[in-house]
GROMACS .gro file of C-alpha atoms in nm:
model
  276
    1MET     CA    1   9.888   9.094   8.052
    2ARG     CA    2   9.774   9.431   7.914
    3THR     CA    3   9.806   9.765   8.089
    4VAL     CA    4   9.597  10.069   7.999
    5THR     CA    5   9.789  10.390   8.077
    6LEU     CA    6   9.606  10.722   8.091
    7THR     CA    7   9.816  11.039   8.115
    8LEU     CA    8   9.633  11.362   8.195
    9LYS     CA    9   9.670  11.629   7.927
   10ALA     CA   10   9.537  11.924   8.130
   11GLU     CA   11   9.345  11.982   8.450
   12PRO     CA   12   8.972  12.034   8.382
   13PRO     CA   13   8.825  12.370   8.485
   14VAL     CA   14   8.546  12.200   8.682
   15PRO     CA   15   8.511  11.862   8.858
   16ALA     CA   16   8.470  11.554   8.640
   17GLU     CA   17   8.277  11.232   8.710
   18ALA     CA   18   8.516  10.946   8.626
   19GLU     CA   19   8.346  10.626   8.747
   20GLN     CA   20   8.414  10.471   8.406
   21LEU     CA   21   8.784  10.457   8.484
   22ILE     CA   22   8.809  10.115   8.647
   23PRO     CA   23   8.973   9.787   8.534
   24ASP     CA   24   8.630   9.626   8.489
   25VAL     CA   25   8.542   9.874   8.214
   26VAL     CA   26   8.874   9.915   8.029
   27ALA     CA   27   8.966   9.543   8.026
   28GLY     CA   28   8.989   9.405   7.673
   29LYS     CA   29   8.933   9.740   7.503
   30THR     CA   30   9.156   9.893   7.240
   31ALA     CA   31   9.310  10.236   7.289
   32GLU     CA   32   9.046  10.390   7.062
   33GLU     CA   33   8.763  10.225   7.255
   34VAL     CA   34   8.906  10.362   7.581
   35ARG     CA   35   8.932  10.710   7.430
   36ARG     CA   36   8.560  10.700   7.347
   37LEU     CA   37   8.451  10.619   7.702
   38PRO     CA   38   8.230  10.897   7.842
   39LEU     CA   39   8.329  11.152   8.107
   40LEU     CA   40   8.093  11.407   8.259
   41VAL     CA   41   8.296  11.728   8.301
   42GLY     CA   42   8.078  11.973   8.485
   43ASN     CA   43   7.750  11.943   8.294
   44ARG     CA   44   7.916  11.859   7.961
   45ARG     CA   45   7.941  11.508   7.819
   46GLU     CA   46   8.295  11.454   7.695
   47THR     CA   47   8.524  11.155   7.645
   48VAL     CA   48   8.835  11.007   7.805
   49GLY     CA   49   9.032  11.100   7.494
   50ASP     CA   50   8.948  11.468   7.541
   51TRP     CA   51   9.146  11.474   7.864
   52PHE     CA   52   9.391  11.182   7.856
   53ASP     CA   53   9.655  11.037   7.631
   54VAL     CA   54   9.576  10.666   7.609
   55VAL     CA   55   9.826  10.385   7.561
   56VAL     CA   56   9.745  10.013   7.569
   57ASP     CA   57  10.038   9.773   7.570
   58GLU     CA   58  10.166   9.443   7.698
   59ALA     CA   59  10.316   9.464   8.047
   60GLU     CA   60  10.488   9.257   8.311
   61ALA     CA   61  10.279   9.038   8.535
   62ALA     CA   62  10.323   9.279   8.828
   63ALA     CA   63  10.200   9.582   8.633
   64PRO     CA   64   9.852   9.723   8.705
   65ASP     CA   65   9.559   9.673   8.467
   66LEU     CA   66   9.494  10.049   8.475
   67LEU     CA   67   9.752  10.322   8.540
   68LEU     CA   68   9.657  10.690   8.566
   69ARG     CA   69   9.917  10.968   8.572
   70GLY     CA   70   9.868  11.331   8.666
   71ASP     CA   71   9.705  11.550   8.929
   72LEU     CA   72   9.352  11.410   8.931
   73ALA     CA   73   9.219  11.608   9.229
   74ARG     CA   74   8.925  11.727   9.016
   75PHE     CA   75   8.835  11.376   8.903
   76LYS     CA   76   8.572  11.222   9.131
   77ARG     CA   77   8.472  10.855   9.169
   78LEU     CA   78   8.798  10.707   9.041
   79GLY     CA   79   8.784  10.334   9.111
   80GLU     CA   80   8.421  10.349   9.216
   81GLY     CA   81   8.252  10.011   9.194
   82MET     CA   82   8.559   9.819   9.079
   83SER     CA   83   8.536   9.447   9.145
   84ARG     CA   84   8.862   9.308   9.007
   85GLY     CA   85   9.207   9.388   8.877
   86ALA     CA   86   9.467   9.638   8.990
   87MET     CA   87   9.447  10.015   8.950
   88VAL     CA   88   9.721  10.267   9.031
   89VAL     CA   89   9.691  10.646   9.036
   90GLU     CA   90  10.016  10.844   9.035
   91GLY     CA   91   9.883  11.168   9.179
   92ARG     CA   92   9.604  11.317   9.388
   93VAL     CA   93   9.241  11.209   9.348
   94GLY     CA   94   8.907  11.371   9.420
   95PHE     CA   95   8.602  11.271   9.623
   96HIS     CA   96   8.458  10.916   9.638
   97ALA     CA   97   8.771  10.729   9.521
   98GLY     CA   98   8.718  10.356   9.566
   99ALA     CA   99   8.358  10.401   9.677
  100ARG     CA  100   8.151  10.082   9.656
  101MET     CA  101   8.456   9.870   9.567
  102SER     CA  102   8.392   9.498   9.598
  103GLY     CA  103   8.728   9.357   9.487
  104GLY     CA  104   9.066   9.423   9.331
  105SER     CA  105   9.325   9.675   9.451
  106LEU     CA  106   9.340  10.053   9.419
  107THR     CA  107   9.665  10.232   9.503
  108ILE     CA  108   9.682  10.611   9.516
  109ALA     CA  109  10.024  10.781   9.524
  110GLY     CA  110   9.894  11.111   9.658
  111ASP     CA  111   9.621  11.265   9.871
  112ALA     CA  112   9.254  11.167   9.844
  113GLY     CA  113   8.935  11.366   9.892
  114ASP     CA  114   8.629  11.302  10.108
  115PHE     CA  115   8.433  10.974  10.118
  116LEU     CA  116   8.732  10.756  10.032
  117GLY     CA  117   8.610  10.394  10.019
  118ALA     CA  118   8.254  10.486  10.113
  119HIS     CA  119   8.033  10.175  10.120
  120MET     CA  120   8.332   9.958  10.025
  121ALA     CA  121   8.248   9.586  10.032
  122GLY     CA  122   8.579   9.418   9.943
  123GLY     CA  123   8.925   9.457   9.796
  124ARG     CA  124   9.221   9.667   9.911
  125LEU     CA  125   9.259  10.046   9.893
  126VAL     CA  126   9.591  10.212   9.981
  127VAL     CA  127   9.653  10.589   9.992
  128HIS     CA  128  10.014  10.709  10.013
  129GLY     CA  129   9.918  11.047  10.154
  130ASP     CA  130   9.634  11.208  10.348
  131ALA     CA  131   9.260  11.158  10.301
  132GLY     CA  132   8.963  11.384  10.368
  133HIS     CA  133   8.653  11.339  10.580
  134TYR     CA  134   8.426  11.032  10.595
  135VAL     CA  135   8.675  10.760  10.503
  136ALA     CA  136   8.489  10.424  10.485
  137ALA     CA  137   8.170  10.601  10.590
  138ALA     CA  138   7.808  10.591  10.478
  139TYR     CA  139   7.661  10.852  10.249
  140ARG     CA  140   7.403  11.084  10.402
  141GLY     CA  141   7.073  10.906  10.444
  142GLU     CA  142   7.234  10.560  10.442
  143LYS     CA  143   7.245  10.348  10.759
  144THR     CA  144   7.553  10.135  10.685
  145GLY     CA  145   7.894  10.233  10.547
  146MET     CA  146   8.191  10.007  10.473
  147LYS     CA  147   8.098   9.637  10.467
  148GLY     CA  148   8.431   9.468  10.392
  149GLY     CA  149   8.783   9.498  10.257
  150THR     CA  150   9.089   9.686  10.379
  151ILE     CA  151   9.176  10.056  10.362
  152VAL     CA  152   9.523  10.189  10.450
  153VAL     CA  153   9.603  10.561  10.465
  154THR     CA  154   9.971  10.633  10.530
  155GLY     CA  155   9.900  10.994  10.632
  156SER     CA  156   9.618  11.147  10.834
  157VAL     CA  157   9.242  11.164  10.778
  158GLY     CA  158   8.962  11.409  10.854
  159GLN     CA  159   8.645  11.372  11.054
  160MET     CA  160   8.424  11.066  11.099
  161VAL     CA  161   8.653  10.794  10.968
  162GLY     CA  162   8.457  10.469  10.978
  163ALA     CA  163   8.123  10.637  11.039
  164ARG     CA  164   7.848  10.374  11.039
  165MET     CA  165   8.082  10.104  10.906
  166ARG     CA  166   7.962   9.744  10.945
  167ARG     CA  167   8.266   9.530  10.859
  168GLY     CA  168   8.620   9.564  10.729
  169LEU     CA  169   8.951   9.712  10.842
  170VAL     CA  170   9.071  10.072  10.822
  171TYR     CA  171   9.427  10.163  10.921
  172VAL     CA  172   9.527  10.529  10.944
  173GLN     CA  173   9.898  10.559  11.014
  174GLY     CA  174   9.870  10.927  11.113
  175ASP     CA  175   9.609  11.122  11.309
  176ALA     CA  176   9.230  11.126  11.273
  177GLY     CA  177   8.980  11.410  11.303
  178ASP     CA  178   8.678  11.439  11.530
  179VAL     CA  179   8.434  11.155  11.598
  180ALA     CA  180   8.638  10.863  11.464
  181GLY     CA  181   8.416  10.554  11.458
  182TYR     CA  182   8.090  10.747  11.476
  183ASN     CA  183   7.789  10.513  11.504
  184MET     CA  184   8.001  10.209  11.407
  185LYS     CA  185   7.809   9.883  11.381
  186GLY     CA  186   8.113   9.657  11.339
  187GLY     CA  187   8.457   9.634  11.187
  188THR     CA  188   8.788   9.780  11.304
  189VAL     CA  189   8.942  10.127  11.276
  190VAL     CA  190   9.309  10.158  11.376
  191VAL     CA  191   9.454  10.505  11.429
  192GLY     CA  192   9.834  10.508  11.443
  193GLY     CA  193   9.857  10.861  11.581
  194ALA     CA  194   9.599  11.048  11.786
  195PRO     CA  195   9.228  11.097  11.719
  196ALA     CA  196   9.054  11.423  11.801
  197ALA     CA  197   8.743  11.463  12.016
  198ARG     CA  198   8.451  11.228  12.081
  199VAL     CA  199   8.602  10.899  11.964
  200GLY     CA  200   8.336  10.634  11.912
  201ALA     CA  201   8.033  10.856  11.966
  202ARG     CA  202   7.713  10.651  11.924
  203MET     CA  203   7.907  10.328  11.865
  204VAL     CA  204   7.685  10.020  11.852
  205ARG     CA  205   7.958   9.760  11.797
  206GLY     CA  206   8.307   9.746  11.654
  207THR     CA  207   8.656   9.854  11.762
  208VAL     CA  208   8.856  10.174  11.742
  209ALA     CA  209   9.219  10.100  11.836
  210VAL     CA  210   9.439  10.403  11.906
  211LEU     CA  211   9.810  10.327  11.886
  212GLY     CA  212   9.911  10.677  11.989
  213GLY     CA  213   9.802  10.597  12.343
  214GLU     CA  214   9.628  10.832  12.583
  215PRO     CA  215   9.484  11.074  12.683
  216LEU     CA  216   9.169  11.017  12.481
  217GLU     CA  217   8.881  11.261  12.471
  218LEU     CA  218   8.595  11.016  12.525
  219LEU     CA  219   8.232  11.093  12.594
  220PRO     CA  220   8.104  11.022  12.948
  221THR     CA  221   7.902  10.739  12.793
  222PHE     CA  222   8.226  10.533  12.778
  223SER     CA  223   8.373  10.359  13.080
  224TYR     CA  224   8.704  10.189  13.156
  225ALA     CA  225   8.677   9.809  13.150
  226CYS     CA  226   9.025   9.654  13.178
  227THR     CA  227   9.384   9.651  13.059
  228TYR     CA  228   9.478   9.348  12.850
  229ALA     CA  229   9.652   9.213  12.538
  230PRO     CA  230   9.366   9.118  12.303
  231THR     CA  231   9.411   8.815  12.083
  232PHE     CA  232   9.228   8.983  11.796
  233TRP     CA  233   9.505   9.247  11.774
  234ARG     CA  234   9.749   8.974  11.670
  235VAL     CA  235   9.517   8.891  11.381
  236VAL     CA  236   9.484   9.257  11.277
  237HIS     CA  237   9.860   9.310  11.307
  238HIS     CA  238   9.926   9.001  11.092
  239GLU     CA  239   9.684   9.118  10.824
  240LEU     CA  240   9.836   9.467  10.805
  241ALA     CA  241  10.186   9.321  10.794
  242ARG     CA  242  10.075   9.087  10.516
  243VAL     CA  243   9.976   9.381  10.295
  244GLY     CA  244  10.302   9.563  10.372
  245HIS     CA  245  10.184   9.808  10.639
  246ALA     CA  246  10.278   9.659  10.975
  247PRO     CA  247  10.181   9.890  11.265
  248ARG     CA  248  10.458  10.050  11.468
  249VAL     CA  249  10.347   9.865  11.783
  250GLY     CA  250  10.392   9.490  11.808
  251PRO     CA  251  10.131   9.215  11.810
  252GLY     CA  252  10.162   9.167  12.186
  253VAL     CA  253  10.095   9.527  12.289
  254THR     CA  254   9.872   9.594  12.591
  255PHE     CA  255   9.561   9.814  12.557
  256ARG     CA  256   9.335   9.995  12.800
  257ARG     CA  257   8.979   9.904  12.701
  258TYR     CA  258   8.686  10.144  12.721
  259CYS     CA  259   8.331  10.023  12.653
  260GLY     CA  260   8.050  10.231  12.504
  261ASP     CA  261   7.854  10.407  12.380
  262VAL     CA  262   7.617  10.315  12.664
  263ASN     CA  263   7.341  10.516  12.496
  264GLU     CA  264   7.359  10.263  12.210
  265GLY     CA  265   7.393   9.950  12.426
  266GLY     CA  266   7.759   9.977  12.528
  267ARG     CA  267   7.890   9.694  12.307
  268GLY     CA  268   8.152   9.895  12.118
  269GLU     CA  269   8.508   9.943  12.236
  270VAL     CA  270   8.787  10.198  12.219
  271LEU     CA  271   9.135  10.058  12.284
  272ALA     CA  272   9.431  10.276  12.382
  273ALA     CA  273   9.778  10.121  12.338
  274GLN     CA  274  10.000  10.137  12.644
  275PRO     CA  275  10.375  10.210  12.638
  276GLY     CA  276  10.624   9.934  12.703
   0.00000   0.00000   0.00000
């Protein structure tokens, strides 16, 4: 197995478009070929070698296909469109990390910017830190966001996590900003802490599960339905435990179920974990 290691030489003065930096593109290339890959830094066309030291070597089976080191907060679209392999970033990343992923795994050891995993269709994305707004969401003008895969954020996230998502699983271990699950059409968003205002606004379908319990600031278009222990939570709990991020509440926890948004048909649900 070969690992491509990119070590940042210096932080660029302006944001850089780095969608070329995915396992799909670097696989099988020599160090010199990787250095020649294009990067758009501001409005200037430059190369990977202008900004990174590049090493290609044989590695252990558990090593990633692509390893990036450094503070990459000004590098946007890292991991965008990847469909296979393993990619690890040891540092912060910019906007759109993991957007449109369809397979493979992307691990970020630092904070992430806005639109993390936007339009993701498959694979696994893990952030060991906080993430910005619009995690797993749809871009402006698009009707459907995340369509599959798993996103785990060990910290907190900003506004509109899961906005317009259709399928998939998002687990935020910390808190979430306003309007978590906005206009969801399916899938599951789990918030380990507390979400802010207007959870599930304009939900069509899908589930927002809040492990931090109540009170929740719900719109009047949501109504209490029942208190129960849903079977599906056992499945979600098992899947998160399988990828090494078991929730702090057990698989048999009881939830209060609220149905809504009635303005959109009332088929979505917000679940609030109960103590005990």
